[in-house]
Short mmCIF file of C-alpha atoms in Angstrom, two decimals:
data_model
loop_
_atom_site.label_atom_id
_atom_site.label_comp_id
_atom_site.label_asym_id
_atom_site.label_seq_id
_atom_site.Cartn_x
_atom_site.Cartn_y
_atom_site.Cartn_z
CA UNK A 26 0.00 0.00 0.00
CA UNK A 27 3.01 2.40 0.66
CA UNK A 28 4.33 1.73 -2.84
CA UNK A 29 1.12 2.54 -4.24
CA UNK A 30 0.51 6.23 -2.60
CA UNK A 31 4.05 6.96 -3.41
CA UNK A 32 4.14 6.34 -7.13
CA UNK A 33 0.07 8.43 -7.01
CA UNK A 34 2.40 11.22 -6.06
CA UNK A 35 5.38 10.91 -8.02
CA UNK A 36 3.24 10.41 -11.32
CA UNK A 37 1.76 14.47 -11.11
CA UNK A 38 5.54 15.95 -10.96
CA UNK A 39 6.48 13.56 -13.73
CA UNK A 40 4.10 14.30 -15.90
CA UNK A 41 4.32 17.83 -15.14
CA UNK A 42 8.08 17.39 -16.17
CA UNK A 43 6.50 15.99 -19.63
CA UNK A 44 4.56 18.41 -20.50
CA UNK A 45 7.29 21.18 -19.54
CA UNK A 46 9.41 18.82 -22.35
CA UNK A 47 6.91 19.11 -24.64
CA UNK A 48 6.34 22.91 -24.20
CA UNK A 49 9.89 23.99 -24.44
CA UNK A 50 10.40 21.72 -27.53
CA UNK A 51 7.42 23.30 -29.22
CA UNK A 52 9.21 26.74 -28.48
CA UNK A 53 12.36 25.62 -29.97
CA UNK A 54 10.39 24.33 -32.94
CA UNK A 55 8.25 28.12 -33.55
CA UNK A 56 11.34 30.36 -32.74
CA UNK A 57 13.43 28.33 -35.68
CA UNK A 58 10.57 28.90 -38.45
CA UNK A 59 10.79 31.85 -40.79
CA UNK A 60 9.13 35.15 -39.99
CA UNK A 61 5.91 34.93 -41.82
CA UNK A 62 5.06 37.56 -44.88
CA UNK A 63 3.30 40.74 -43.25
CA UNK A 64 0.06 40.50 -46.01
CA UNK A 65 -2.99 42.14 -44.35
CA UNK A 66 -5.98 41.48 -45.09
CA UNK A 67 -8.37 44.10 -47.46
CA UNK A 68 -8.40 47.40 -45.94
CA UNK A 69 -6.14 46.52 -43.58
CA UNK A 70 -2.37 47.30 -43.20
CA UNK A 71 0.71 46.01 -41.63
CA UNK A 72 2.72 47.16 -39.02
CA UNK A 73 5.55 47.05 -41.74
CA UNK A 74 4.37 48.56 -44.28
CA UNK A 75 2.77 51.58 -42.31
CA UNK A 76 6.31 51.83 -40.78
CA UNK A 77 7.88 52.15 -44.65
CA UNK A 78 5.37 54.55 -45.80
CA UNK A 79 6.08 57.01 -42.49
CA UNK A 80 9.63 57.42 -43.67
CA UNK A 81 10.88 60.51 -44.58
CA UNK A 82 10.83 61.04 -48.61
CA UNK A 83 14.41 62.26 -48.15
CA UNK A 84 15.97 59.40 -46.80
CA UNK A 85 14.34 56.69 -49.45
CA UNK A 86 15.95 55.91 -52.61
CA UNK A 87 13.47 57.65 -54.93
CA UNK A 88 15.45 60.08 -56.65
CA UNK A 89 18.82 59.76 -55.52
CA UNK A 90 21.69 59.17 -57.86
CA UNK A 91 24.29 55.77 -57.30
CA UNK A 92 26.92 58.33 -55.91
CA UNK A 93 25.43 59.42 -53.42
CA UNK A 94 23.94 55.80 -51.86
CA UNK A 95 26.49 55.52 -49.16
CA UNK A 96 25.34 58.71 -47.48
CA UNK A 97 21.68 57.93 -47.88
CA UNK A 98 21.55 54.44 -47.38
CA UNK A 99 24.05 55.40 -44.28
CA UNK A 100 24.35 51.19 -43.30
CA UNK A 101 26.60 52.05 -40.11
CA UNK A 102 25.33 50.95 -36.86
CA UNK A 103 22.59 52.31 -35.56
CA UNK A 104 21.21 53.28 -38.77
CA UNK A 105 17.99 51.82 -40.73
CA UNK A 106 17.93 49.05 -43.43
CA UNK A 107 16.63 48.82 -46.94
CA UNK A 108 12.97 48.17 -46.85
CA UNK A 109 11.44 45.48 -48.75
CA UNK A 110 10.00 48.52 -51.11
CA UNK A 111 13.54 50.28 -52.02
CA UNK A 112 14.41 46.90 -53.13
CA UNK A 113 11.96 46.93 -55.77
CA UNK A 114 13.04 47.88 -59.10
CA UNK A 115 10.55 50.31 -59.41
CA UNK A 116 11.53 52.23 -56.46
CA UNK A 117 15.30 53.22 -57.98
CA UNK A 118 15.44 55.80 -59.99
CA UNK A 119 15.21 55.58 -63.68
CA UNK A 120 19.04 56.60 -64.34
CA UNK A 121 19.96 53.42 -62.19
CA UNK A 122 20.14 50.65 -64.66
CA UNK A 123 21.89 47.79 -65.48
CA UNK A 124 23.91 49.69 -67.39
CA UNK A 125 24.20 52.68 -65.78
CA UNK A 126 25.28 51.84 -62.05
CA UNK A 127 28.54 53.35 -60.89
CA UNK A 128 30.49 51.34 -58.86
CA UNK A 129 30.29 47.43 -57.27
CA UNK A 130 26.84 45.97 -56.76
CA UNK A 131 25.01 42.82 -56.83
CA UNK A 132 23.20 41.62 -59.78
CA UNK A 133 19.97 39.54 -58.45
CA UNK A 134 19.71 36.47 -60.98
CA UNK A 135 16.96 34.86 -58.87
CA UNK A 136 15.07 35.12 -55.60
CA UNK A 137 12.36 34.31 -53.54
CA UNK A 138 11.33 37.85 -52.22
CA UNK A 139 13.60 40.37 -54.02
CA UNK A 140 12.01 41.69 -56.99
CA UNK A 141 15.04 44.35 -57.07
CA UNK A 142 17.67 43.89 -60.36
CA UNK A 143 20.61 45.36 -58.49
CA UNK A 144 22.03 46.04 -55.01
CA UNK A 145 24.11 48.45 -55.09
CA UNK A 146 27.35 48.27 -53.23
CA UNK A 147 29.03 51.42 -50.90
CA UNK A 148 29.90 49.93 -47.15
CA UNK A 149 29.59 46.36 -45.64
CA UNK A 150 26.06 44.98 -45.94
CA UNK A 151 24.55 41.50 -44.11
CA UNK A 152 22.27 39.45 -46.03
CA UNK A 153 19.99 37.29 -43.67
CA UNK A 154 16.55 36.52 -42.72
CA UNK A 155 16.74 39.25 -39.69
CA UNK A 156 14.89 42.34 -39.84
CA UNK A 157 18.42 43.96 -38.71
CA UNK A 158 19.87 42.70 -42.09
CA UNK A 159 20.37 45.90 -44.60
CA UNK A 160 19.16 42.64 -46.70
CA UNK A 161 16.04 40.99 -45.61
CA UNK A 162 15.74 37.52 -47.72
CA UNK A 163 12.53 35.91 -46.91
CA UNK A 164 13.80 32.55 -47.14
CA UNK A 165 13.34 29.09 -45.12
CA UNK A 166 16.61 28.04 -45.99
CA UNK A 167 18.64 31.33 -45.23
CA UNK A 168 19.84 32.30 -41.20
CA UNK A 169 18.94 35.33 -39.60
CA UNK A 170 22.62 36.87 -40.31
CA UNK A 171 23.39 34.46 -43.65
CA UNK A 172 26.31 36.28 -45.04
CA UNK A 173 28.19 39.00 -44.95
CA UNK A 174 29.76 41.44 -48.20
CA UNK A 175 32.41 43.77 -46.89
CA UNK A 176 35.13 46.22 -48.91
CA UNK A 177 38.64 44.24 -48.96
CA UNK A 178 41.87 44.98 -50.73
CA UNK A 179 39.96 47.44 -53.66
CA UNK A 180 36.84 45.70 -54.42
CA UNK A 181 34.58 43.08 -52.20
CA UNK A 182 34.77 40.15 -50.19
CA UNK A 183 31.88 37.64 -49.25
CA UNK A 184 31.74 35.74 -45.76
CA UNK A 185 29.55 33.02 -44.87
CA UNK A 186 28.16 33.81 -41.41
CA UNK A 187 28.28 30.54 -39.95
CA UNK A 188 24.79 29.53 -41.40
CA UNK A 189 23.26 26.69 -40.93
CA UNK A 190 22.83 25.59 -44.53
CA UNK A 191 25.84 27.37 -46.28
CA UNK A 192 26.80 29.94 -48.01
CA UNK A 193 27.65 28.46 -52.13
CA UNK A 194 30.39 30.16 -53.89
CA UNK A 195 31.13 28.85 -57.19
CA UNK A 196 28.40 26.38 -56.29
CA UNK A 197 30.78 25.01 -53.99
CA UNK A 198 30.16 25.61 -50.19
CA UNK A 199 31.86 28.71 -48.92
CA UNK A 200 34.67 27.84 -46.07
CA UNK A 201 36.42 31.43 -45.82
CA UNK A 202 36.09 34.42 -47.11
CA UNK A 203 36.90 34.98 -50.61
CA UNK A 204 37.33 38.32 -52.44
CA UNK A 205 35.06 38.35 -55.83
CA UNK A 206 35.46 38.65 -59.32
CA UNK A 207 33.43 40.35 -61.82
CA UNK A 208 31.02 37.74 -62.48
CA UNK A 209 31.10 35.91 -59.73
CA UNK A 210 27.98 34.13 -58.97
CA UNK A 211 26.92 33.06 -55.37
CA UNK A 212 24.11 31.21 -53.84
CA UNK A 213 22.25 31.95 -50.20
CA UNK A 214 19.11 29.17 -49.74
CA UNK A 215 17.00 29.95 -52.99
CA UNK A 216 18.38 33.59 -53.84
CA UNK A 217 21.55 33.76 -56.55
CA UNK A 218 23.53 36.58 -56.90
CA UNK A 219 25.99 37.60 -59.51
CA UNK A 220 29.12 40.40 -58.31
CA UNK A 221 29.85 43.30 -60.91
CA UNK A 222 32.06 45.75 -60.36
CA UNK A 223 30.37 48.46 -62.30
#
């Protein structure tokens, strides 16, 4: 009978120690999934977009010409990121081309949420899933902080962040950094980029 009473009690912190298992494992499980896509519903807006529309006219990329990104853009600490809207093509102004950029940038040859051509290039920039990357992919196979593109010895060098699923560089995974050469394509999860120097 004393065997009995003791395992009555023992089974309620033991399965409370289950269920605390099965609740931090679920938490693990949510916080790893990708931000979802901010798309309100008819007539209604999201936080995100509200926040993109309240910047200040002067500080977007409308209108500004490739030399002077860097002090725009500003992408020192502290400062804000491209929003999802400046990196639409429609959103740079019409003398930015293809053919027309001055300077480094990135060419986008395919992605899953970038619907911009080109990135240009003026400081270091972080390409991630994060909303603190200057460059947000929206991508299930890309970490927060994926990569990194920083200036080195006269033109740019790409760094793999320590991502889970790679950086691919020469669709080879990347191990180090590596300086790039005009042309040089590079893969992060489903977006492919291509380096020019301008």
């Amino acid at each position: 009978m004393g065997n009995e009473s003791l395992l009555y009690f023992l089974k309620f912190p033991l399965l409370g120690l289950v269920y605390l298992f099965v609740l931090s494992a679920l938490w693990v499980i949510v916080r790893s999934l990708p931000e979802p896509t901010a798309k309100g519903k008819k007539g209604e807006r999201s936080g995100e977009s509200q926040e993109e529309e309240a910047l200040n006219p002067s500080t977007t990329l409308s209108g500004v010409q490739p030399a002077s990104l860097n002090s725009t853009l500003g992408f020192g600490e502290g400062q804000r990121q491209l929003t999802q809207e400046e990196l639409t093509l429609s959103s740079l102004p019409t003398a930015v081309g293809l053919e027309s950029v001055n300077g480094p940038y990135l060419e986008v040859v395919a992605s899953s949420n970038l619907t911009a051509k080109i990135i240009p290039l003026t400081q270091e920039i972080v390409l991630g899933r994060s909303k603190d990357c200057h460059v947000r992919l929206q991508d299930a196979f890309v970490s927060s902080a994926h990569a990194t593109i920083y200036p080195a010895n006269g033109g740019y060098a790409l760094e793999d962040l320590g991502s889970r699923n790679g950086t691919f560089y020469r669709e080879v995974p990347l191990q180090e950094p590596v300086l790039l050469q005009e042309g040089d394509i590079f893969s992060i999860g489903d977006n492919v980029f291509r380096y020019r120097q301008g």
